[in-house]
Coordinates of C-alpha atoms in Angstrom, one line a residue:
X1 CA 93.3 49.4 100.5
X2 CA 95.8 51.0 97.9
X3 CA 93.9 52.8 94.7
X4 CA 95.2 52.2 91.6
X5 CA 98.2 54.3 89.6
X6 CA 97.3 56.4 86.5
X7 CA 99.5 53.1 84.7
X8 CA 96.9 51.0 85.8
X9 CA 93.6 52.7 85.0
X10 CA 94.9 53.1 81.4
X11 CA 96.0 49.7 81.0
X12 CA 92.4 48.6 82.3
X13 CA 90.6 50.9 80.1
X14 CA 92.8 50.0 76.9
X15 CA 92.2 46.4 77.5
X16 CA 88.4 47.3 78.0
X17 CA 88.6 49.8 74.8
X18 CA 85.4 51.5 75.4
X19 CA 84.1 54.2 77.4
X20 CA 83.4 53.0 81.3
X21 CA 81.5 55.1 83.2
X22 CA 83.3 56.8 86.5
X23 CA 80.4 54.3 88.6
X24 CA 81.9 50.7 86.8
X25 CA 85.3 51.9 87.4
X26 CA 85.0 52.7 91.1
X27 CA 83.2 49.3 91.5
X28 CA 85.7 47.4 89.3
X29 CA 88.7 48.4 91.4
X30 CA 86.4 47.7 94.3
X31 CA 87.1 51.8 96.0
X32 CA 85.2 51.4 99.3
X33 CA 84.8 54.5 101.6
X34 CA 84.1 58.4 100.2
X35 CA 88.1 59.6 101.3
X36 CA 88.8 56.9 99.2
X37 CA 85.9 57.3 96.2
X38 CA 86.9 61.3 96.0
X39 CA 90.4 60.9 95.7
X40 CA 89.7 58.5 92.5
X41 CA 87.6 60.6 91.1
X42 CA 89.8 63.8 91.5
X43 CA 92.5 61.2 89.6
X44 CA 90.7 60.6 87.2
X45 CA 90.0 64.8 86.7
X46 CA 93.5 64.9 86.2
X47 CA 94.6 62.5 83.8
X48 CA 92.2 64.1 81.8
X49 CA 93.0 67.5 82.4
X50 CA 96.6 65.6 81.4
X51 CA 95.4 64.7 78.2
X52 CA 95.5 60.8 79.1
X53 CA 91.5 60.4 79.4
X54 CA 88.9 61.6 77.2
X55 CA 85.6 62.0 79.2
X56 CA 82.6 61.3 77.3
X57 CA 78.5 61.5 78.4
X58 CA 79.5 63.6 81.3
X59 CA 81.0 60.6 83.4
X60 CA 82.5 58.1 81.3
X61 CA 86.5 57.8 80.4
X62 CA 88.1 56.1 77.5
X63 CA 91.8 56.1 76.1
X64 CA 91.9 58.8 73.6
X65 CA 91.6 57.7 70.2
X66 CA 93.8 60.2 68.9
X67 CA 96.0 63.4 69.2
X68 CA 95.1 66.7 69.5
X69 CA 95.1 68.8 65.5
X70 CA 97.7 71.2 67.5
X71 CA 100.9 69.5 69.2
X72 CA 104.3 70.0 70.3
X73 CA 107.1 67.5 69.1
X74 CA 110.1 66.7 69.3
X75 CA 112.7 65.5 66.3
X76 CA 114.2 61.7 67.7
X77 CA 115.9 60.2 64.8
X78 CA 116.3 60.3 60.8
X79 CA 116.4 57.9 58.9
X80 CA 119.1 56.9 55.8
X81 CA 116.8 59.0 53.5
X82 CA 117.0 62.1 55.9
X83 CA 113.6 61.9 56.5
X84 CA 112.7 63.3 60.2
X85 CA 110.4 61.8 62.6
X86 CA 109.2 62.7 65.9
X87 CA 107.3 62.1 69.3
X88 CA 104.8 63.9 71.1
X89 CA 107.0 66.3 73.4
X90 CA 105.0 65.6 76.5
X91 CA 104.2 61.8 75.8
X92 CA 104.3 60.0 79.3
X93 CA 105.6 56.5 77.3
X94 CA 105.4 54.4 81.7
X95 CA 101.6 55.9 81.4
X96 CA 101.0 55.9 77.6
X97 CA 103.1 53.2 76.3
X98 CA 104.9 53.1 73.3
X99 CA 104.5 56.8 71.5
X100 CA 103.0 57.0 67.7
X101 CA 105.3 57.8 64.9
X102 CA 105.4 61.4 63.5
X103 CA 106.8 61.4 60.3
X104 CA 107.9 65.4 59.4
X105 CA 106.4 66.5 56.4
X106 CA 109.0 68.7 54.8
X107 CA 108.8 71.9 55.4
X108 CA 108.3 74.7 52.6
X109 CA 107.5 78.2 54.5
X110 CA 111.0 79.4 55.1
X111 CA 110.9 77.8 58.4
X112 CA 114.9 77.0 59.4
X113 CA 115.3 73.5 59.3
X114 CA 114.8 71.4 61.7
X115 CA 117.4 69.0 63.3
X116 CA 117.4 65.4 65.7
X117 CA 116.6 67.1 69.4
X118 CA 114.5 70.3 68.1
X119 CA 110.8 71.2 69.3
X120 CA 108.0 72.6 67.1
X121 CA 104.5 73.5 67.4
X122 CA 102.9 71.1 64.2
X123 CA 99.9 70.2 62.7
X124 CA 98.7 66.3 63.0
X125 CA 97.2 64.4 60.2
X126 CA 96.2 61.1 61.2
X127 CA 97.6 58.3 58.4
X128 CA 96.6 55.3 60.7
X129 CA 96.4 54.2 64.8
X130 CA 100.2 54.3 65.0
X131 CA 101.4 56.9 62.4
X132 CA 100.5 61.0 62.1
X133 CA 102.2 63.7 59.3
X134 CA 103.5 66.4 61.1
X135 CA 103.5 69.5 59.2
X136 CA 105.6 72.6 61.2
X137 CA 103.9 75.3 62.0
X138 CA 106.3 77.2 63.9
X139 CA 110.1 76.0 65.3
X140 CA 110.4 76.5 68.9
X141 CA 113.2 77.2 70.8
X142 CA 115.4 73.9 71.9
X143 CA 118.1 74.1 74.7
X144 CA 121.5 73.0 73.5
X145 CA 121.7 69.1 73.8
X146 CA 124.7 67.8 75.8
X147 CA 126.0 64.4 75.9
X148 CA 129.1 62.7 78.2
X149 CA 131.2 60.4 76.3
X150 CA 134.2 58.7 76.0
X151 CA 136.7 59.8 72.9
X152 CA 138.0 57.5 70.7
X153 CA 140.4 57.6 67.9
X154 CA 140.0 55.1 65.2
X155 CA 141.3 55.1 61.5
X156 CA 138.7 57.7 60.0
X157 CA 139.3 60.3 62.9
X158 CA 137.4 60.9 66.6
X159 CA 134.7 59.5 67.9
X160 CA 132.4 59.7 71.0
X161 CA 131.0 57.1 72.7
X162 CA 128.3 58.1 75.2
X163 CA 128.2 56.9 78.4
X164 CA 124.5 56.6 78.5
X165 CA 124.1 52.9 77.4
X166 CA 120.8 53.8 75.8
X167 CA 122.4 56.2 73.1
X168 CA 121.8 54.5 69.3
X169 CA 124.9 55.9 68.1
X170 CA 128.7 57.2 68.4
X171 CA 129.3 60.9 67.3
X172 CA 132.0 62.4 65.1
X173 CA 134.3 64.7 66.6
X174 CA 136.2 67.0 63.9
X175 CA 139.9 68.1 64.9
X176 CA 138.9 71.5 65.0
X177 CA 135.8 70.5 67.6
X178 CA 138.3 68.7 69.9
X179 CA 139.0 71.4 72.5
X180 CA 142.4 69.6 73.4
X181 CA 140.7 66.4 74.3
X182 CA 142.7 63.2 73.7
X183 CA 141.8 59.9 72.7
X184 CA 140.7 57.9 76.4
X185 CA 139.3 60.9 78.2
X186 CA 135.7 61.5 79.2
X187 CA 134.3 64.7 78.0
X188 CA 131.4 66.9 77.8
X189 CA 130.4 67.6 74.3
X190 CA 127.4 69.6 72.5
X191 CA 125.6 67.9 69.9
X192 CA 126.0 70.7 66.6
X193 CA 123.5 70.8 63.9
X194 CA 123.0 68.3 61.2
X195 CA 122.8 68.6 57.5
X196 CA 119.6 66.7 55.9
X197 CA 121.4 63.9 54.7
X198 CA 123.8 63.2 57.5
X199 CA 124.0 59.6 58.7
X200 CA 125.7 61.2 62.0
X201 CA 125.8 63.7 64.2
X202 CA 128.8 65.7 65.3
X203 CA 129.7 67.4 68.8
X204 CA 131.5 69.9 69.7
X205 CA 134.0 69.7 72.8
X206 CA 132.9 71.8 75.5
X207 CA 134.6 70.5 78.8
X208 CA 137.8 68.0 79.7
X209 CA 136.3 66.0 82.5
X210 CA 139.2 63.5 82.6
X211 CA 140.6 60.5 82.3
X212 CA 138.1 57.7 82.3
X213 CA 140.3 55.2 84.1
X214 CA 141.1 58.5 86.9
X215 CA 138.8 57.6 90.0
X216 CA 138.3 61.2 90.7
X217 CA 136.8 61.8 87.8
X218 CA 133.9 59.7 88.4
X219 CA 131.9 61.9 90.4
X220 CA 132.1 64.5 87.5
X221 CA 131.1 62.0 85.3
X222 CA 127.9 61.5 87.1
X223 CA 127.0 65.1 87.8
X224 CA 127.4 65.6 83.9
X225 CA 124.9 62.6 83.1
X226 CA 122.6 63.4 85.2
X227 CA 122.3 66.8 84.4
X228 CA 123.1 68.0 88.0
X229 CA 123.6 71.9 87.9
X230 CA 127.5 71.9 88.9
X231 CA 127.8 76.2 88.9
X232 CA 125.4 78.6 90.0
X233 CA 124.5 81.6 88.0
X234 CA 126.0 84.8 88.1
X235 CA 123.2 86.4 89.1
X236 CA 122.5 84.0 91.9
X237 CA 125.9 83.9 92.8
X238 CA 126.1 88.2 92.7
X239 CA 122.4 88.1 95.0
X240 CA 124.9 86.9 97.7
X241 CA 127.2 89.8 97.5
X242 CA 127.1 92.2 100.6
X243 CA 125.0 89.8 103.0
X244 CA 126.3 89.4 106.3
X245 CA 125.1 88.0 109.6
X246 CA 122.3 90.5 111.2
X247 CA 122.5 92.5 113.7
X248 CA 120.5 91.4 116.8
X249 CA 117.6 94.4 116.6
X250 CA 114.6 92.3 117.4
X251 CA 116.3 88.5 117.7
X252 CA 116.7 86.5 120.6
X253 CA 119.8 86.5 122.1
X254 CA 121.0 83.2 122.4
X255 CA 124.8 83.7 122.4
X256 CA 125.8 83.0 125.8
X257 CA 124.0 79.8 125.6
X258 CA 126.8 77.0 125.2
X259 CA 125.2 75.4 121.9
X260 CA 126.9 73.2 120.4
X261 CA 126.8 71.2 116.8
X262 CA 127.5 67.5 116.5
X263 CA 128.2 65.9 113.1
X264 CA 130.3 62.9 111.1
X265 CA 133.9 63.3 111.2
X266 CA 133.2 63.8 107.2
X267 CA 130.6 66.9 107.5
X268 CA 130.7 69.4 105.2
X269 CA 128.3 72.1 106.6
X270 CA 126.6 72.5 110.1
X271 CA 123.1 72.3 110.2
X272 CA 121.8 72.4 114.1
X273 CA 122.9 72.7 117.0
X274 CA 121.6 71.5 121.1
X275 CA 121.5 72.2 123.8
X276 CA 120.0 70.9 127.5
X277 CA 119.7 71.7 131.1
X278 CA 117.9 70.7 134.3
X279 CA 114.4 72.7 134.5
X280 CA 114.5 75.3 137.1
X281 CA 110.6 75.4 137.2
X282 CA 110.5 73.9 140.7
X283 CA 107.1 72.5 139.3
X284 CA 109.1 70.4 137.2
X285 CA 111.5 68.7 139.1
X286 CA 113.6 66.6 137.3
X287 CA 112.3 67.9 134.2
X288 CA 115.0 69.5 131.3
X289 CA 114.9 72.6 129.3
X290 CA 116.3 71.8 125.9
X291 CA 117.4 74.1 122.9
X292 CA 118.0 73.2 119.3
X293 CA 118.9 75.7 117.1
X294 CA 118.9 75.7 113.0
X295 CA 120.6 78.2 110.5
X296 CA 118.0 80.8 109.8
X297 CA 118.3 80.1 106.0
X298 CA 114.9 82.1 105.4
X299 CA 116.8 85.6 106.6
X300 CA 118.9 84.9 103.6
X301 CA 117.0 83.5 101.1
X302 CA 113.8 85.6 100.4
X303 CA 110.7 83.9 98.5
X304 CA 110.6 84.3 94.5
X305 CA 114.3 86.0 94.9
X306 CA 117.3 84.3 92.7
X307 CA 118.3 82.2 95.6
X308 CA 115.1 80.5 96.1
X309 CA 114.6 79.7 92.5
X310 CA 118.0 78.3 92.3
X311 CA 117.3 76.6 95.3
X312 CA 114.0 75.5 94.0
X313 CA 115.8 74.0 90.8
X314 CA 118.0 71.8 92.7
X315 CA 115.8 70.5 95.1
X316 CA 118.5 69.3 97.7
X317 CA 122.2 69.4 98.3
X318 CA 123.8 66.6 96.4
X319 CA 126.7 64.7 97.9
X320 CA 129.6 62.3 96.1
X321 CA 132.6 60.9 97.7
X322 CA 134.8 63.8 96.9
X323 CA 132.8 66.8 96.4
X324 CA 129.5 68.5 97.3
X325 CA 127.3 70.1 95.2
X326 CA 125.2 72.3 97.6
X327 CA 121.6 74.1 97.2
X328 CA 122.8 77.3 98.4
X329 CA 125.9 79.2 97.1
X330 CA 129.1 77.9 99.5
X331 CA 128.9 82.1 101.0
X332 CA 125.5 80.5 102.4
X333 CA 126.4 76.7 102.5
X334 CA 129.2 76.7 104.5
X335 CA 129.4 80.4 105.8
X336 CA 126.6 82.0 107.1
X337 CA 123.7 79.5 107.0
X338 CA 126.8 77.0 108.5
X339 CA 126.9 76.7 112.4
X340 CA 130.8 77.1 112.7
X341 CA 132.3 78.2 116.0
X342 CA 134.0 81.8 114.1
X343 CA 131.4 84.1 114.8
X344 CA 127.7 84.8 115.5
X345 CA 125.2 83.1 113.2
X346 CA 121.0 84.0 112.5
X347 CA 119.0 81.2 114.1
X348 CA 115.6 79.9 114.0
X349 CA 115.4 78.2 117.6
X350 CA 112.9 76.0 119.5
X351 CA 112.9 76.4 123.4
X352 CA 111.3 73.2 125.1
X353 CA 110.5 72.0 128.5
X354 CA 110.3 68.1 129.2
X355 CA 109.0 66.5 132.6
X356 CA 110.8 63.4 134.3
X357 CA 108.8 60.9 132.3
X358 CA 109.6 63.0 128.7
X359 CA 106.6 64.6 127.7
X360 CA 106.4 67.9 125.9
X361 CA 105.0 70.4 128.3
X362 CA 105.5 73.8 126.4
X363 CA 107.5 75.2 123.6
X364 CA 108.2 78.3 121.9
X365 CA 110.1 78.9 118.7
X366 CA 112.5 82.0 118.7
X367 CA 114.5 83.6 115.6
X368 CA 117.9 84.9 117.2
X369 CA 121.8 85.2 117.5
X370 CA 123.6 82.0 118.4
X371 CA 127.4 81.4 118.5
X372 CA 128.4 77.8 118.4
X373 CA 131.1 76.3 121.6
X374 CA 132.3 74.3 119.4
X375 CA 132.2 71.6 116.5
X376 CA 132.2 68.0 117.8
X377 CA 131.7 64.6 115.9
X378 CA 129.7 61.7 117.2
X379 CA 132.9 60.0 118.0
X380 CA 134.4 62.9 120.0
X381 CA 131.5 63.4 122.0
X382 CA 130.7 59.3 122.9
X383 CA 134.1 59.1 123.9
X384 CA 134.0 62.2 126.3
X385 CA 130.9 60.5 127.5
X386 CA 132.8 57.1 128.6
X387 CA 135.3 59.1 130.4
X388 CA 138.1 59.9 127.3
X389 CA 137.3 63.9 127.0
X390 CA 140.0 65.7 124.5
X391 CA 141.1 69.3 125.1
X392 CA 137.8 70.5 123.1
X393 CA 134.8 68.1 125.1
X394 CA 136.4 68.5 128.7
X395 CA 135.8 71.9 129.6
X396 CA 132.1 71.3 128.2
X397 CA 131.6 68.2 129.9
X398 CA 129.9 69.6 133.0
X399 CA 127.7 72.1 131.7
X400 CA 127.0 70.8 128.5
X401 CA 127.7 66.8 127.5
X402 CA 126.5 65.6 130.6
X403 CA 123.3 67.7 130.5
X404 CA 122.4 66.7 127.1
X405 CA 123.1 62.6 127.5
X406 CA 120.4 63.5 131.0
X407 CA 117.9 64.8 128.8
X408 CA 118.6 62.2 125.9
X409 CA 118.3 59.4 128.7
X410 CA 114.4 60.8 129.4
X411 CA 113.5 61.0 126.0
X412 CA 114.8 57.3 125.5
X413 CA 112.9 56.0 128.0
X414 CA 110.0 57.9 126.7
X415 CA 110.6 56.4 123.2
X416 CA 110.5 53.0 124.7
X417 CA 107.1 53.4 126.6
X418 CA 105.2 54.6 123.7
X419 CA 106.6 51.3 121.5
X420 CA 108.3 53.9 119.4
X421 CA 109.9 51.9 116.0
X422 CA 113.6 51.6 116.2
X423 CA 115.2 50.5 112.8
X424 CA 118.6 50.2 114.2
X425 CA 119.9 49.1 110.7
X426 CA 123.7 48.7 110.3
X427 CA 124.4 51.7 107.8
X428 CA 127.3 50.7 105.3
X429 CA 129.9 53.3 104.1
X430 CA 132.4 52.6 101.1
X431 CA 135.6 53.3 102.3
X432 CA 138.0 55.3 99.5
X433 CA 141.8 56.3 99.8
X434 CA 143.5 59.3 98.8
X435 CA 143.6 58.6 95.3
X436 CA 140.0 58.0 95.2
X437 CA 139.8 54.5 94.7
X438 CA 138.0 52.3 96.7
X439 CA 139.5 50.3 99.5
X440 CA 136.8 48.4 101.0
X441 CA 133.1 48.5 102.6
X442 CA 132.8 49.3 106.4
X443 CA 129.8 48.7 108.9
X444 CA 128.9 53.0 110.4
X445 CA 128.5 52.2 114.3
X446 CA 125.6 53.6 116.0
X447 CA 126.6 55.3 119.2
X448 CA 124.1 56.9 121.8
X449 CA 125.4 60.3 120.2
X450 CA 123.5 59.5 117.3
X451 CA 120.7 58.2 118.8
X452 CA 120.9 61.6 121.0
X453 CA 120.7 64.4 118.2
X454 CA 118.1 61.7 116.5
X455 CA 115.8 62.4 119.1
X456 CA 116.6 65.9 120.1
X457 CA 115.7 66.5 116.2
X458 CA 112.4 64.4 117.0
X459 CA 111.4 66.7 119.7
X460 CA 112.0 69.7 117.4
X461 CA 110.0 68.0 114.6
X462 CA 106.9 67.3 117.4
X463 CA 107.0 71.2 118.5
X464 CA 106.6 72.2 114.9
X465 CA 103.7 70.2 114.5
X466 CA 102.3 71.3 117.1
X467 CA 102.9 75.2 116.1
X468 CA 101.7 74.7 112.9
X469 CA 98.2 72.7 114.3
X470 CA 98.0 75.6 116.5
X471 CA 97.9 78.6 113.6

């Protein structure tokens, strides 16, 4: 059975409005099993420990009635008076619903005045269910607000139009605050502070992103909106200074081993590599021995360092049609955590044997020094496969296409006896020109090399489990 969301256990107990013991709730979402009954409950801890559920009696819940005396807002809007109202900052409005009104008490302590966008620790006073006086107690700092807009010049000077289709309102643009931005282009602007009184805010022109009909500029666009971080930090970026690829001390030596990496035609960095040959364990006849190799990004990036917050930030590489924005500085990205054929690169490695029916008879994982044969697309390598080679696959074919399509063949077959699911889904790619614009939508064939690294990658993905069960 599926337990129910935070969204719905408030939108039960509102309907409810009283206290329901942790017992009538279990039984009213009908929780059977104690897995199930403990996660609940430990739920339940933390939407209280999140403020969303007051717990009364020991073991009841309810919808708090009110918000705590001490809070942190946030300045939304003013009205035509210059009045300022706020939010809780922290209000979850999918969990919560609709926020109560703050209305700002003015502010007579020397405090600096606050402004739409700012955060401050205040003081509640409740006026009714829906409607609290905030009275500031301290201002706290608020990170410049940025907005992406379109400018516009109309009779009584610039304008910005956001490209965020929720925004309430244009913003003025002085001449001065321009930056050299012309009427038609998509900028980046920060919102300046507002005198009490203002009816609208200004910006200031930080960035010329482009023009908004320019295809190429679309990507930029987005990053911008979505608050994608674009540049690293200096610091981040100077933490890379001096590292090279290491010496081989205590790694594995894995350099005359003809690894190879196989990508898209459009890949950017190189993130593994294979490797496969006949078992010579004459107790494993007709077994293979394969090899797949991954940049040893760990080397390089050291827990709690610069990199690995940065990293931590950004959560993944982000990709548009004409630019990348990676999680790793490019002297990692597509240097030395990139498995290029130009040099020796540090590895983290898995060694693993396979019978003649595919199973997994051993593994072990290896950090080392690797040097890529060569870089080779899916195309490039199927083709080599059905007797095309080029000048780069036909020296390797012997000793290492054919070895690898061997070994893939097994661990097919394998797939296939265990009922293994195959979602052999036709993958669609948009299909740009030069300029940037779009041309068309084409259908991505799937060729064996795919399915080949897909379930090389598998086996790697299995050994790991099964290293990690074992510590």
């Amino acid at each position: 059975m599926t337990l129910p969301d935070k969204e719905t256990i408030l939108r039960t107990l509102t309907k409810i409005g009283v206290a329901v013991s942790r017992r009538d709730l279990i039984d009213a979402f009908n929780i059977q099993g104690e897995n199930l009954r403990l996660t609940f409950k430990q739920t339940l801890k933390d939407m209280e420990d999140e403020g969303l559920l007051v717990r009364e009696g020991g073991q009841s819940y309810r919808i708090p009635d009110a918000l705590p005396a001490m809070t942190v807002i946030e300045v939304t809007d003013m009205d035509i008076d210059g009045d300022l109202f706020a939010r809780p900052a922290e209000w979850q409005e999918s969990l919560q619903g609709p926020p109560p009104r703050l209305e700002v008490v003015p502010d007579n302590k020397g405090h600096a005045a606050l402004k739409v966008g700012d955060r401050a620790l205040a003081r509640l006073k409740k006026i009714d269910s829906s409607l609290y006086e905030a009275h500031i107690m301290k201002r706290l700092d608020t990170p410049a607000q940025r907005v992406v807009g379109n400018v516009c010049q109309g009779k009584g000077g610039y304008t910005l139009a956001p490209l965020d289709r929720r925004a309430k309102q244009d913003y003025d643009i002085s001449e001065r605050d321009l930056g050299g931005a012309k009427s038609g282009q998509i900028v980046v602007c920060e919102i300046q502070p507002s005198r009490r009184g203002s009816l609208r805010l200004k910006v200031r022109v930080l960035e010329i992103v482009g023009q908004a009909d320019d295809p190429k500029a679309i990507s930029l666009m987005a990053l911008h909106e979505l608050g994608l971080r674009h540049s690293f930090p200096e610091t981040v970026l100077a933490s890379t200074d001096g590292m090279v690829v290491p010496p081989l001390g205590t790694r594995a030596d894995l350099r005359d081993i003809p690894l190879v990496t196989i990508d898209g035609k459009d890949a950017r960095d190189f993130d593994d590599a294979v490797f496969a040959e006949p078992d010579t364990d004459p107790h494993n006849i007709g077994g293979y021995h394969l090899l797949v190799a991954i940049a040893d990004v760990a080397y390089y990036v050291r827990p709690e360092s610069p990199l690995d917050k940065e990293a931590y930030e950004r959560g993944n590489s982000t990709y548009f049609p004409d630019r990348v924005l990676p999680m790793l500085p490019e002297k990692l990205s597509n240097d030395l955590c990139s498995l290029r054929p130009d040099g020796p690169r540090a590895t983290l490695a898995v060694h693993m044997w396979i019978d003649k029916t595919g199973k997994l008879l051993r593994h072990s994982f290896v950090r080392g020094l690797m040097l890529s044969r060569a870089r080779l697309t899916y195309e490039q390598v199927q083709a080599a496969r059905e007797g095309n080679p080029d000048e780069t696959t036909r020296p390797i074919m012997e000793n290492v296409i054919e070895p690898l399509y061997a070994a893939w063949k097994i661990l097919d077959a394998a797939r296939v006896e265990r009922g293994a699911l195959d979602l052999d889904i036709p993958e669609r790619k948009i299909v740009v020109d030069d300029a940037g614009r779009m041309t068309g939508v084409a259908v991505r064939e799937r060729l064996d090399s795919h399915r080949l690294i897909e379930e090389f990658m598998v086996l790697a993905n299995v050994a790991a489990a099964e290293a990690l069960e074992a510590k």
